[in-house]
Short mmCIF file of C-alpha atoms in Angstrom, two decimals:
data_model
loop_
_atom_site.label_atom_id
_atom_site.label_comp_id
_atom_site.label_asym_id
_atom_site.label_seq_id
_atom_site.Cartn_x
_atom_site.Cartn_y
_atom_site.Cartn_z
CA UNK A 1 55.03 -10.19 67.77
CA UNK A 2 56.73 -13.27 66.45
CA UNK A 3 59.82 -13.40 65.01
CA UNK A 4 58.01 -14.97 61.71
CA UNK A 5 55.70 -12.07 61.69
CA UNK A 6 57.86 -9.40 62.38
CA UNK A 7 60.36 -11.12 59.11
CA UNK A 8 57.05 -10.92 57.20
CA UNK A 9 56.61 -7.38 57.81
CA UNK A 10 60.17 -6.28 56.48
CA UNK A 11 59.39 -8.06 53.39
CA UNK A 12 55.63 -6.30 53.44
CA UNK A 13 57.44 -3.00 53.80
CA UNK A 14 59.49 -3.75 50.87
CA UNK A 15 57.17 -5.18 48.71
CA UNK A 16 55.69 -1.28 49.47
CA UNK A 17 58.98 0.24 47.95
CA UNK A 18 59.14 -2.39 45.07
CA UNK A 19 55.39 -1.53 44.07
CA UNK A 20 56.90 2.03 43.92
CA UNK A 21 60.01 1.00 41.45
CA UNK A 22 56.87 -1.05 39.69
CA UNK A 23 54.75 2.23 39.06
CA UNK A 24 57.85 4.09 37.89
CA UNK A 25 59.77 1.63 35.62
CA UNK A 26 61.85 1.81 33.65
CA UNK A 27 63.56 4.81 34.82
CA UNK A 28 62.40 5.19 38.24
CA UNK A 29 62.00 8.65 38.17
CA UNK A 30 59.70 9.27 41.35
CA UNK A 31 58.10 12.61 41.94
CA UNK A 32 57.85 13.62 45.47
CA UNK A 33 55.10 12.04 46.77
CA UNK A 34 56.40 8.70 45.01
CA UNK A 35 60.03 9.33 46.46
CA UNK A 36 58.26 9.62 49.90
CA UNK A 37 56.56 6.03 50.01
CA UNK A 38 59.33 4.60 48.65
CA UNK A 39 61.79 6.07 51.46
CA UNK A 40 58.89 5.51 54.38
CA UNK A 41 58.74 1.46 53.44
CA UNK A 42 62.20 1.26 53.48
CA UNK A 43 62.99 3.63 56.79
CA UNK A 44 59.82 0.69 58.15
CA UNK A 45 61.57 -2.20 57.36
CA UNK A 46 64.86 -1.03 58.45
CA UNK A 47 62.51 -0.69 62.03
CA UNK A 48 61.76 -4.31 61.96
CA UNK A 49 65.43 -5.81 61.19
CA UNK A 50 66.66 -3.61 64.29
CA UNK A 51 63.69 -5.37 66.57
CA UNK A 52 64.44 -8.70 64.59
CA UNK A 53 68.10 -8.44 65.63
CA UNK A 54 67.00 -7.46 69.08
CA UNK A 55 64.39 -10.63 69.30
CA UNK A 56 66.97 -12.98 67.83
CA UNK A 57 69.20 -11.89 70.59
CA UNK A 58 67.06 -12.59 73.65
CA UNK A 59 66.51 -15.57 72.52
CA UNK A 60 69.87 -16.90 71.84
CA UNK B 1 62.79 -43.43 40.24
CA UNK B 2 65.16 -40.71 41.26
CA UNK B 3 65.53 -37.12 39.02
CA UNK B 4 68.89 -36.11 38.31
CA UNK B 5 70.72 -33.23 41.14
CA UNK B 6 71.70 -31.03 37.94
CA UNK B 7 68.13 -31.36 36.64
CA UNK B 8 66.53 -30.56 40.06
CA UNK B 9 68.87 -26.76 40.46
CA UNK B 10 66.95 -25.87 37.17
CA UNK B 11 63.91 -25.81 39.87
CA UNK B 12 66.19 -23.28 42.28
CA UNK B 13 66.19 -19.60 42.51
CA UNK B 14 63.58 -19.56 39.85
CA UNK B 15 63.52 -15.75 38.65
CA UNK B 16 61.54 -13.88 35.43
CA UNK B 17 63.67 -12.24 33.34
CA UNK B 18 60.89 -9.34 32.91
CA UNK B 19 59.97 -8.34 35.84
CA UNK B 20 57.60 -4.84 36.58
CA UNK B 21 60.25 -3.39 38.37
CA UNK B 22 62.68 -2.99 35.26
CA UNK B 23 60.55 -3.42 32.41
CA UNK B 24 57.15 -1.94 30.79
CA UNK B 25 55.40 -4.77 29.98
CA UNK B 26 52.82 -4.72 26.78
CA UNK B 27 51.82 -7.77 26.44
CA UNK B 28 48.25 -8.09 25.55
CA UNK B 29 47.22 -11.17 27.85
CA UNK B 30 49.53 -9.21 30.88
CA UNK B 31 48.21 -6.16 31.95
CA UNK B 32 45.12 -6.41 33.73
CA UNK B 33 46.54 -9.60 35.87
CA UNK B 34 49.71 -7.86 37.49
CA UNK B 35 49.01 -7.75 41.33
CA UNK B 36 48.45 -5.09 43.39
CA UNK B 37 50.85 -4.77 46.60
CA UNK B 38 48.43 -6.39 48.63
CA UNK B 39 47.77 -9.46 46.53
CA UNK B 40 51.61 -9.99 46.44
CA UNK B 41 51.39 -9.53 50.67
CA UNK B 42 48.33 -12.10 50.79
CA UNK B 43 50.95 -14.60 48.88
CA UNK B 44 53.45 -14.31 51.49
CA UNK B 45 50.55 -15.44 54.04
CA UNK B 46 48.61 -17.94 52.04
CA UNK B 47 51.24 -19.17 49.55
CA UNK B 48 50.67 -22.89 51.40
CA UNK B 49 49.05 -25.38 50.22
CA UNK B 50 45.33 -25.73 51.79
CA UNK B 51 45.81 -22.49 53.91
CA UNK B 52 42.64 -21.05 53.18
CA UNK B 53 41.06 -24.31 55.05
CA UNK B 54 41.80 -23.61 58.38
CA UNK B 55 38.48 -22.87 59.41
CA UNK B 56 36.42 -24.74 56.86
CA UNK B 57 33.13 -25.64 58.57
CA UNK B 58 32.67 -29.12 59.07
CA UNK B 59 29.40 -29.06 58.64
CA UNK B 60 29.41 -27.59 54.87
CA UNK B 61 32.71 -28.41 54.12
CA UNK B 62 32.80 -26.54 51.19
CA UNK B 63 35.00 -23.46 50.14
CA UNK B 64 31.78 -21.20 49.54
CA UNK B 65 30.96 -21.66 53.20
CA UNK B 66 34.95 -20.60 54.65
CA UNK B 67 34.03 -16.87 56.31
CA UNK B 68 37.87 -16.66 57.69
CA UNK B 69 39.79 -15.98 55.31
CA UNK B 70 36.61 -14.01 53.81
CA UNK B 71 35.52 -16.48 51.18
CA UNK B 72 32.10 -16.65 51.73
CA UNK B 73 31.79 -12.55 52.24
CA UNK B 74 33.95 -12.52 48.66
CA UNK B 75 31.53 -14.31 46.72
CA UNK B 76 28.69 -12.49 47.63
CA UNK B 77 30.37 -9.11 47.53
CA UNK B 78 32.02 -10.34 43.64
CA UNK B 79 28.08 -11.69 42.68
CA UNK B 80 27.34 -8.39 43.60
CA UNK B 81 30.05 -5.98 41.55
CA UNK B 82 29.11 -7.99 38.51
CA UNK B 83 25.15 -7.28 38.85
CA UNK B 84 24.52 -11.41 39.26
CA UNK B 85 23.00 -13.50 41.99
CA UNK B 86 25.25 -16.06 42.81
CA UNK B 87 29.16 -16.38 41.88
CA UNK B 88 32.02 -18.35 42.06
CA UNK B 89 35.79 -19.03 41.23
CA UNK B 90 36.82 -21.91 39.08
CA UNK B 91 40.20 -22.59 37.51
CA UNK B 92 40.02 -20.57 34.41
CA UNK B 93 37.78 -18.62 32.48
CA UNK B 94 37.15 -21.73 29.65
CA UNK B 95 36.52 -24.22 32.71
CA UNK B 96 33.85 -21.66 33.30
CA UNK B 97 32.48 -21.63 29.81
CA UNK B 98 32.89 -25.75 30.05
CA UNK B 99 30.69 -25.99 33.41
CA UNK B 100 27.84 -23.28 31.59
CA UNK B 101 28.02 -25.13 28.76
CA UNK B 102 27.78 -28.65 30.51
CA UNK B 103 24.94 -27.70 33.09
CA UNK B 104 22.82 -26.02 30.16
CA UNK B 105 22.91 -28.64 27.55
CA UNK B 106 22.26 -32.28 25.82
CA UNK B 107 24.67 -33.64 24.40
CA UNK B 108 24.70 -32.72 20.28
CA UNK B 109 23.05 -29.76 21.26
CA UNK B 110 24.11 -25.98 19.55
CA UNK B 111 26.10 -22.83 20.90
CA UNK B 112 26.02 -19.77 19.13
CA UNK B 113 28.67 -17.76 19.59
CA UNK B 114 30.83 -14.81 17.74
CA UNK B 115 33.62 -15.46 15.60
CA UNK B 116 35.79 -13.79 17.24
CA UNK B 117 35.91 -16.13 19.96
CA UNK B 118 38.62 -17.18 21.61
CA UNK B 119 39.64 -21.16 20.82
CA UNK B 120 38.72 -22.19 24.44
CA UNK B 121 35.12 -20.90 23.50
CA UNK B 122 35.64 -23.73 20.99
CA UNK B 123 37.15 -26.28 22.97
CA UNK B 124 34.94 -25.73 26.17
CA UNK B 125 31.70 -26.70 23.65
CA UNK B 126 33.60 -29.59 22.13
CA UNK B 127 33.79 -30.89 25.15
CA UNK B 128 30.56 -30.35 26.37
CA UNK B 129 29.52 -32.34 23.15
CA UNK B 130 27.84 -29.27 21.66
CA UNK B 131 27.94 -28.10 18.18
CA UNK B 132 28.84 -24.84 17.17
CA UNK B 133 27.55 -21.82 15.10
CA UNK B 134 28.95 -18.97 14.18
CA UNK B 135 28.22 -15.01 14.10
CA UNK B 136 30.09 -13.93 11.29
CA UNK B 137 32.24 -10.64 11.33
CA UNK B 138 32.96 -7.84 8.62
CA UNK B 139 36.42 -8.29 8.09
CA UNK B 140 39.05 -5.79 7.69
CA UNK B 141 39.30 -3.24 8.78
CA UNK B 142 36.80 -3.41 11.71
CA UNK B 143 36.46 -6.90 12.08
CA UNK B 144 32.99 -5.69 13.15
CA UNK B 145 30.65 -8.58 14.88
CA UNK B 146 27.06 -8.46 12.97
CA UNK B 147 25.25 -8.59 16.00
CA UNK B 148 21.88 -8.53 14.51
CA UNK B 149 22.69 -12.16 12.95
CA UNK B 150 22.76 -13.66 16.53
CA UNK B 151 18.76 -13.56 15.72
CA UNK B 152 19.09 -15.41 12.31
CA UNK B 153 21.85 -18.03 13.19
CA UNK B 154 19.62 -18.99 16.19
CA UNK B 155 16.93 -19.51 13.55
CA UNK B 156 19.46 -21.64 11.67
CA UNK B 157 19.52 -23.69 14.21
CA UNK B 158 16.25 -24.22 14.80
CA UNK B 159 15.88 -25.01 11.32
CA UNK B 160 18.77 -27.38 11.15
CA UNK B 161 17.70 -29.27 14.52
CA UNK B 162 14.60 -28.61 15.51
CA UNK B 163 15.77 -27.21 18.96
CA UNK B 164 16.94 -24.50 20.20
CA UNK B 165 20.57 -23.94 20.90
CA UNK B 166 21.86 -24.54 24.29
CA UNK B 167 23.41 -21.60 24.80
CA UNK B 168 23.73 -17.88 22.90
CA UNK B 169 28.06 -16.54 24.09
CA UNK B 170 29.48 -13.46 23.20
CA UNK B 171 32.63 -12.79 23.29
CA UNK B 172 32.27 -9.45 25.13
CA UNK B 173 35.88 -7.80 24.15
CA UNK B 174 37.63 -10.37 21.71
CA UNK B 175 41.47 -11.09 22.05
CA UNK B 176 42.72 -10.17 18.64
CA UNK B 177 41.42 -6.73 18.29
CA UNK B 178 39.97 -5.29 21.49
CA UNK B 179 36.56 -4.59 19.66
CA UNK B 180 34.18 -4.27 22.62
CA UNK B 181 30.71 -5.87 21.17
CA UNK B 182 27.28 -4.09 22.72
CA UNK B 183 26.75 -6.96 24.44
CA UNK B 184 23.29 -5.52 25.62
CA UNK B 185 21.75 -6.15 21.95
CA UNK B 186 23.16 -9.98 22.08
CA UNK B 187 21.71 -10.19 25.75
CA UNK B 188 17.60 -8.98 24.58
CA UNK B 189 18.03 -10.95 21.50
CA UNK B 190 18.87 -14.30 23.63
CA UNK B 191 15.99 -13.07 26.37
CA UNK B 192 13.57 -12.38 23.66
CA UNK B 193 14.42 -16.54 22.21
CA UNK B 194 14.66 -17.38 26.15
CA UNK B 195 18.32 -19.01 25.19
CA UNK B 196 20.67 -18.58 28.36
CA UNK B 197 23.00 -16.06 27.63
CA UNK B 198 26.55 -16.34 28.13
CA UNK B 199 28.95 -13.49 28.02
CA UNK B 200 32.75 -13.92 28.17
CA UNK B 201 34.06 -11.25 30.03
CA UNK B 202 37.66 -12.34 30.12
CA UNK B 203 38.93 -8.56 28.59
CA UNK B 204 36.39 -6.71 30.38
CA UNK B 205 35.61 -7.93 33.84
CA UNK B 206 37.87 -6.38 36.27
CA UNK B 207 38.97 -4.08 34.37
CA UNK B 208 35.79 -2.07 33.21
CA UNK B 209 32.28 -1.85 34.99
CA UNK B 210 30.06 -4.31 34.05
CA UNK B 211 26.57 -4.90 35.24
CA UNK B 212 25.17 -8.62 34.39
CA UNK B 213 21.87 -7.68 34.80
CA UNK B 214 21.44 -4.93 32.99
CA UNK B 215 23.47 -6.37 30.23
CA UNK B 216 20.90 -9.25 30.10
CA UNK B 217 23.47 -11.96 30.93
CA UNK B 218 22.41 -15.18 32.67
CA UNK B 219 25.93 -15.93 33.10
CA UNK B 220 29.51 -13.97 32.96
CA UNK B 221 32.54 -15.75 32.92
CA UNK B 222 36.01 -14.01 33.39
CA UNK B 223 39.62 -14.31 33.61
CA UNK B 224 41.22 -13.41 37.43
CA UNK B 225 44.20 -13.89 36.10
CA UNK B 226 43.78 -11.78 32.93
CA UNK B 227 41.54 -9.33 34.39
CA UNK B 228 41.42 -9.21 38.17
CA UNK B 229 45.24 -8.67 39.64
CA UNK B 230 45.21 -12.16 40.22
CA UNK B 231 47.56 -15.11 40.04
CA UNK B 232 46.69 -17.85 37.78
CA UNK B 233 44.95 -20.01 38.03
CA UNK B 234 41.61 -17.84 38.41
CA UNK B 235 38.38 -18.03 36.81
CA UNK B 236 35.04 -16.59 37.41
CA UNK B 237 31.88 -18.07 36.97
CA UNK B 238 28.55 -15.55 38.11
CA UNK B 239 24.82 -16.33 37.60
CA UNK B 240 22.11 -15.16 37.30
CA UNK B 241 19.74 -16.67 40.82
CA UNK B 242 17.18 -17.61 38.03
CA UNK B 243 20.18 -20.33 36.72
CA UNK B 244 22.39 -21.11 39.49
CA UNK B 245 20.58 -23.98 41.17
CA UNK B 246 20.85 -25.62 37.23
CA UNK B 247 24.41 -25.08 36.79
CA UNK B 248 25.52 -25.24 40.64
CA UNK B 249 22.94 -28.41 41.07
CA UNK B 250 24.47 -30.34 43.47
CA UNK B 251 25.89 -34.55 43.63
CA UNK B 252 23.55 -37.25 43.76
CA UNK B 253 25.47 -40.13 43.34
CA UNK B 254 25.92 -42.64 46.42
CA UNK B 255 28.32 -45.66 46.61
CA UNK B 256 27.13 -48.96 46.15
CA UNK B 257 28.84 -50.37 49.07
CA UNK B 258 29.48 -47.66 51.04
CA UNK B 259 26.42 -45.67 50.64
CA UNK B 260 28.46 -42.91 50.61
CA UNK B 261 26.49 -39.27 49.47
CA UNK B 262 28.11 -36.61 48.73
CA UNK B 263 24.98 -33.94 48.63
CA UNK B 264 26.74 -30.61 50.20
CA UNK B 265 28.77 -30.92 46.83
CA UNK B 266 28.27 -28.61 43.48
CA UNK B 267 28.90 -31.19 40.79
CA UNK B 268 30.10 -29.35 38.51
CA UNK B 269 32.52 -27.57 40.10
CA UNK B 270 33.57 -31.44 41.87
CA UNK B 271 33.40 -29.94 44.89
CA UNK B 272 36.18 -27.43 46.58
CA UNK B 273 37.85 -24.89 43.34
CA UNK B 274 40.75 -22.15 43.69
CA UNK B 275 42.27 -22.74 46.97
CA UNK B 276 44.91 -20.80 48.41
CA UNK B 277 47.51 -18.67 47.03
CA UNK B 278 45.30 -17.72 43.44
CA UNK B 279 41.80 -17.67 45.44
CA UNK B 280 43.36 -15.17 47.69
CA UNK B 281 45.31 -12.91 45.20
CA UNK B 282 41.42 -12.20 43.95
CA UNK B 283 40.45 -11.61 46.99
CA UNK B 284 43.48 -8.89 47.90
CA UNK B 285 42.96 -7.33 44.77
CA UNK B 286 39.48 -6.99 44.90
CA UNK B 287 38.74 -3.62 46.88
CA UNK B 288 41.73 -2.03 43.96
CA UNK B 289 39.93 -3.96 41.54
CA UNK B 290 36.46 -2.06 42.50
CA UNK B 291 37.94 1.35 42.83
CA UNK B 292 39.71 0.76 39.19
CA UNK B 293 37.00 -0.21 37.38
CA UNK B 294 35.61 3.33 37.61
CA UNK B 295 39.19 5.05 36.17
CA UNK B 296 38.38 2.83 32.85
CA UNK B 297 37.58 6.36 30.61
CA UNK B 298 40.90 7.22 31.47
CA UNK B 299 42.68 3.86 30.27
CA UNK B 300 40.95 4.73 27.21
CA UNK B 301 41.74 7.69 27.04
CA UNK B 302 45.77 6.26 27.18
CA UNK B 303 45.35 4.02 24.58
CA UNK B 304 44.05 6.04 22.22
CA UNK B 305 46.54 8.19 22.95
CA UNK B 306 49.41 6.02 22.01
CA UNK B 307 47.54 4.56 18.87
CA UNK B 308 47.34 8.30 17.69
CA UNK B 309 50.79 8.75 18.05
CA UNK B 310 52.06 5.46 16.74
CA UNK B 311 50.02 6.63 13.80
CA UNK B 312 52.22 9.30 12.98
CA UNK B 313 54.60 6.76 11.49
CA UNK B 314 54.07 6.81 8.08
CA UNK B 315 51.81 3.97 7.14
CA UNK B 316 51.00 2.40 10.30
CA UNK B 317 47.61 2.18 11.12
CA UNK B 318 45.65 0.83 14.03
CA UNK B 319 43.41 -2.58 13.02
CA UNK B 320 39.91 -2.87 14.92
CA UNK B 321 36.84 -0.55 15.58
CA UNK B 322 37.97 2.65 15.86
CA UNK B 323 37.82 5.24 18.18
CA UNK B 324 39.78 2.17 20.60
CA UNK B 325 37.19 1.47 23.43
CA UNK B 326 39.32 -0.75 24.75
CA UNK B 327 43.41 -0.98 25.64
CA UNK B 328 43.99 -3.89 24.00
CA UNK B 329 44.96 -2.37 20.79
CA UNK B 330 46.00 -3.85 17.39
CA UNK B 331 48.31 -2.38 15.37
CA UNK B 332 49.36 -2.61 11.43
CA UNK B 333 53.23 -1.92 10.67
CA UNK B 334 53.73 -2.36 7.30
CA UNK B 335 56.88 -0.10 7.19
CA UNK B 336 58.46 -2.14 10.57
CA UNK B 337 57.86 -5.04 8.11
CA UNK B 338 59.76 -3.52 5.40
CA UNK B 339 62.80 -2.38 7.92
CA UNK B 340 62.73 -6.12 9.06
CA UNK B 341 63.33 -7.31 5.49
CA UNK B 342 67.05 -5.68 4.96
CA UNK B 343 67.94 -6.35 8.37
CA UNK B 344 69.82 -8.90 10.06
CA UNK B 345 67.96 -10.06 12.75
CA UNK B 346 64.91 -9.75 10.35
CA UNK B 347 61.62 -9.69 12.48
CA UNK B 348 63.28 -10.18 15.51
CA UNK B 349 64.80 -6.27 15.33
CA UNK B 350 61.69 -4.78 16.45
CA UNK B 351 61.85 -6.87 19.55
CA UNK B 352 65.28 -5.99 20.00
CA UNK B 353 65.06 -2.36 20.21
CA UNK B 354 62.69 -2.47 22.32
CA UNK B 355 64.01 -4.97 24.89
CA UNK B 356 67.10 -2.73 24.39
CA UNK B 357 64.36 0.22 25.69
CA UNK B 358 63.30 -1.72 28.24
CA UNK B 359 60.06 -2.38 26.71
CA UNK B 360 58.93 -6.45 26.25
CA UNK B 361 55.50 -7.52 25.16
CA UNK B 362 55.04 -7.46 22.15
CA UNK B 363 55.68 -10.74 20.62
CA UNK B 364 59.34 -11.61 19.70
CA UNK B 365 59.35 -11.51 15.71
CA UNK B 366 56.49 -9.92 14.58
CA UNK B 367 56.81 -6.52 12.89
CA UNK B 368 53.74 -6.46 10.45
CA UNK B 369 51.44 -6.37 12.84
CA UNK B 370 51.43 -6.70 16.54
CA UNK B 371 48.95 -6.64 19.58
CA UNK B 372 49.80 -4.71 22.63
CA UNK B 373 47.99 -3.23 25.97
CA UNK B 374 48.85 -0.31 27.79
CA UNK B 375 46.22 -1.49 30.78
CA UNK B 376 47.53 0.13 34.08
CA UNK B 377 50.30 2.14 32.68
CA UNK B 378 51.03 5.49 33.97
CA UNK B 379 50.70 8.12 31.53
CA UNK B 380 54.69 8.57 31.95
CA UNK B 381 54.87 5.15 31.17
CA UNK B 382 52.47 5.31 27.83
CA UNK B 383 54.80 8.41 27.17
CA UNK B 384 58.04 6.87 27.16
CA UNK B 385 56.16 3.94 24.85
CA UNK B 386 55.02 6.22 22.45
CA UNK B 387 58.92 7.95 22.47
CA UNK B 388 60.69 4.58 22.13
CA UNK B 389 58.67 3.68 18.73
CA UNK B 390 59.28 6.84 17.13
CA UNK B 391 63.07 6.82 18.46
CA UNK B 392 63.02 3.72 16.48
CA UNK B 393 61.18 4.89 13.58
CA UNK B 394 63.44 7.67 13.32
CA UNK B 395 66.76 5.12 13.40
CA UNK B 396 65.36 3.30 10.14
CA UNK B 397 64.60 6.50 8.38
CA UNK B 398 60.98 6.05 8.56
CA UNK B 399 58.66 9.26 8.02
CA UNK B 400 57.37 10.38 11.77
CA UNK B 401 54.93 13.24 11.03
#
């Protein structure tokens, strides 16, 4: 995967967690199931800036 | 000529003060466009320019004919979902109107449409060069469209001009009041005259099932933007397969020199539409879009909700046809009014306690009467709506029952 791809995919994975903090505004109080997406998209972009900082490296 | 540097940083880090994530947002025109995650992903992907053109066919260069991104597939699948033969996207709902109006008429011809319509209804016939005449409606506190008179204002006009009109449009759910009309009696009406019948589907489409063809409709014309979790600018324009090759009747001009033709074109659309970042939004959204239609009861069900519950403030009173069949919803607030006259910010306070709530839509100033929709809202969210007004009720001593 490119490094353009895999920097669109963090922002994909957080656009998941915004659309979370979109469903339960103003007070972003998530049930569990809510709570859970929100955590997973973030826990999945977090996964792509550690392979983005590993792919920037190689190719330094 | 060059622009100013401190003008050009008003152009940078452009932001929206209300954004979904920190605000419930009522306002009427809002709802039913706010994208769904994967419109805002498709952005990110086709945000440039003429991205959707990568693979338009040389042959039939023409957006209807791109099958990658999906195009083609879309407009069949959307000509479908409405219960029309043929469809496609323009800029805006009144371009859509404009083209219908254009392809169907002579100049100084006459529309008949509703009363209710919205001012682009107006403007798109103006333009056209038609003449207008109007359905009337019953007022407070229905506002009521006489439906039946679509029959005896087409006589009018036959009277008047010795033709036809053009065109019969309905406004199918009007912008001031949310009244949905029974658009099925307007449709046999304009069959039974054989008058192409136009119904404007900007508050409905996308967000409620509708079926063209059992509606009667020869051609729906919707709002992506309004209706469809799509970026602006988005129109729809579907037809019946009866009308299409009238309206989507392609060029025939040639250049005099040149002999240049132009024949793979749809004149009235001049060619190519909605390209890119809008065209795909409506595309993203479209499988949500499908799936929501069939929750509608249940929006319903949420807006009548909050307009019984706003109604237990003392002399407030919802304006329309009533039950709401629709979640565009307008409201009466007489006592707001009378709070706004002894207070400082006058009109404005209404506004201000709710912004304060974290609630924007309804418009800044108004306190007699105000539209709002609760389209997409969770119930939590139409919960904490319907707490903030009586929290504010209660703060001005009004009578919450």
């Amino acid at each position: 995967m490119s490094l353009s791809r895999e920097i669109k995919e963090v922002i994909n994975n957080m656009l998941s967690a915004d659309q979370v903090l979109r469903e339960t505004a103003p007070q972003h109080l998530m049930n569990a199931e809510e709570e859970k997406r929100f955590l997973d998209a973030v826990s999945k972009a977090e996964d792509s800036l550690r392979k983005i900082r590993g792919m920037a490296g190689m190719q330094r | 000529m060059r622009v100013p540097e401190e003008r050009l940083r008003a152009y940078s880090n452009l932001r929206r003060d209300f954004s979904e994530e920190e605000f419930i947002n009522l306002q009427p025109i809002q709802r039913g466009g706010v994208l769904t995650e994967e419109a805002r992903r498709a952005i990110l992907e086709f945000g440039d320019g003429y991205s959707v053109c990568d693979w338009c066919p040389p042959k039939t260069a023409r957006l209807d004919m791109i099958t990658d991104p999906p195009i083609k597939q879309f407009y069949e699948d959307l000509a479908t979902f409405l219960g029309m033969g043929v469809a496609r996207v323009v800029t805006r709902c009144r371009e859509a109107k404009f083209i219908a109006f254009k392809m169907l008429s002579q100049e100084g011809d006459t529309v008949v449409l509703d009363s209710l319509a919205h001012y682009s209804s107006y403007i798109a016939a103006e333009l056209a060069g038609l003449r207008v005449k109007e359905v009337p409606n019953s007022g407070p506190p229905e506002y009521r469209i006489d439906l039946a008179t679509y029959a005896s204002k087409i006589e009018e006009v036959k009277a008047e001009t010795g033709k036809l009109p053009a065109a019969v449009l309905l406004t199918h759910v009007d912008y001031m009041y949310g009244n949905v009309a029974d658009a099925k009696a307007v449709g046999k009406i304009a069959n039974d005259y054989g008058i192409p019948f136009i119904l404007n589907c900007a508050y409905s489409a996308g967000i409620m099932p509708i079926d063209g063809k059992e509606l009667g409709a020869d051609v729906i014309v919707s709002s992506g933007h309004k209706s469809w979790a799509a970026s602006a600018p988005t129109g729809i324009l579907a037809l019946s397969a009866s009308l299409s090759e009238k309206i989507l009747s392609k060029s025939s001009i040639e250049g005099d020199l040149s002999k240049r033709r132009f024949a793979a074109k749809e004149l009235a659309l001049l060619g190519c539409t909605v390209m890119g970042a809008p065209m795909v939004t409506l595309m993203a959204s479209f499988p949500a879009v499908v799936k929501r239609v069939e929750r509608w009861e249940e929006e319903v069900q949420k807006a009548r909700f909050l307009v019984d519950e706003l109604e237990r403030i003392e002399g407030v009173r919802q304006a329309g046809i009533r039950p709401k069949a629709h979640t565009l919803t307008h409201m009466e607030t007489e006592p707001f009014f009378r709070v706004s006259e002894g207070h400082k910010r006058r009109g404005y306070f209404l506004y201000d306690e709710l912004r304060s709530r974290k609630i924007v839509g309804i418009q800044p100033g108004l306190t007699k009467h105000f539209k709002f929709n609760t389209y997409g809202l969770s119930w939590d969210q139409v919960r904490y709506v319907r707490d903030a007004f009586h929290d504010i009720a209660k703060k001005y001593q009004l009578n919450v029952r």
